[in-house]
C-alpha positions as a LaTeX table, in Angstrom:
\begin{tabular}{lrrr}
\hline
Residue & $x$ (\AA) & $y$ (\AA) & $z$ (\AA) \\
\hline
Met1 & 32.06 & 13.24 & 211.94 \\
Arg2 & 34.41 & 10.33 & 212.66 \\
His3 & 36.84 & 11.55 & 210.02 \\
Arg4 & 36.86 & 15.02 & 211.53 \\
Glu5 & 37.56 & 13.60 & 214.99 \\
Thr6 & 40.51 & 11.56 & 213.76 \\
Asp7 & 41.85 & 14.60 & 211.90 \\
Arg8 & 41.68 & 16.60 & 215.12 \\
Asp9 & 43.35 & 13.86 & 217.15 \\
Gln10 & 46.30 & 13.37 & 214.78 \\
Pro11 & 47.64 & 16.97 & 214.94 \\
Gly12 & 47.40 & 16.83 & 218.74 \\
Asp13 & 49.44 & 13.63 & 218.90 \\
Leu14 & 51.94 & 15.04 & 216.42 \\
Leu15 & 52.26 & 18.25 & 218.46 \\
Thr16 & 52.83 & 16.20 & 221.62 \\
Leu17 & 55.51 & 14.15 & 219.88 \\
Val18 & 57.30 & 17.23 & 218.54 \\
Thr19 & 57.11 & 18.91 & 221.95 \\
Gly20 & 58.56 & 15.82 & 223.62 \\
Leu21 & 61.43 & 15.67 & 221.13 \\
Phe22 & 62.08 & 19.40 & 221.63 \\
His23 & 62.32 & 19.03 & 225.40 \\
Leu24 & 64.57 & 15.98 & 225.00 \\
Ala25 & 66.89 & 17.88 & 222.65 \\
Trp26 & 66.89 & 20.86 & 225.06 \\
Arg27 & 67.97 & 18.60 & 227.95 \\
Val28 & 70.73 & 17.05 & 225.84 \\
Thr29 & 72.11 & 20.46 & 224.83 \\
Asp30 & 71.89 & 21.65 & 228.45 \\
Leu31 & 73.84 & 18.61 & 229.67 \\
Asn32 & 76.43 & 19.14 & 226.93 \\
Arg33 & 76.88 & 22.79 & 227.96 \\
Arg34 & 77.31 & 21.81 & 231.62 \\
Ser35 & 79.83 & 19.07 & 230.77 \\
Leu36 & 81.83 & 21.53 & 228.61 \\
Arg37 & 81.85 & 24.12 & 231.40 \\
Gly38 & 82.60 & 21.40 & 234.00 \\
\hline
\end{tabular}
């Protein structure tokens, strides 16, 4: 049971990390587009 719980928790943390990096990259590209248009 404990192993199953840890296996469930890891994908969730990984998904959160990937999502955070995606949003960060999206903001960076958005700022770059605005600066280029500036």
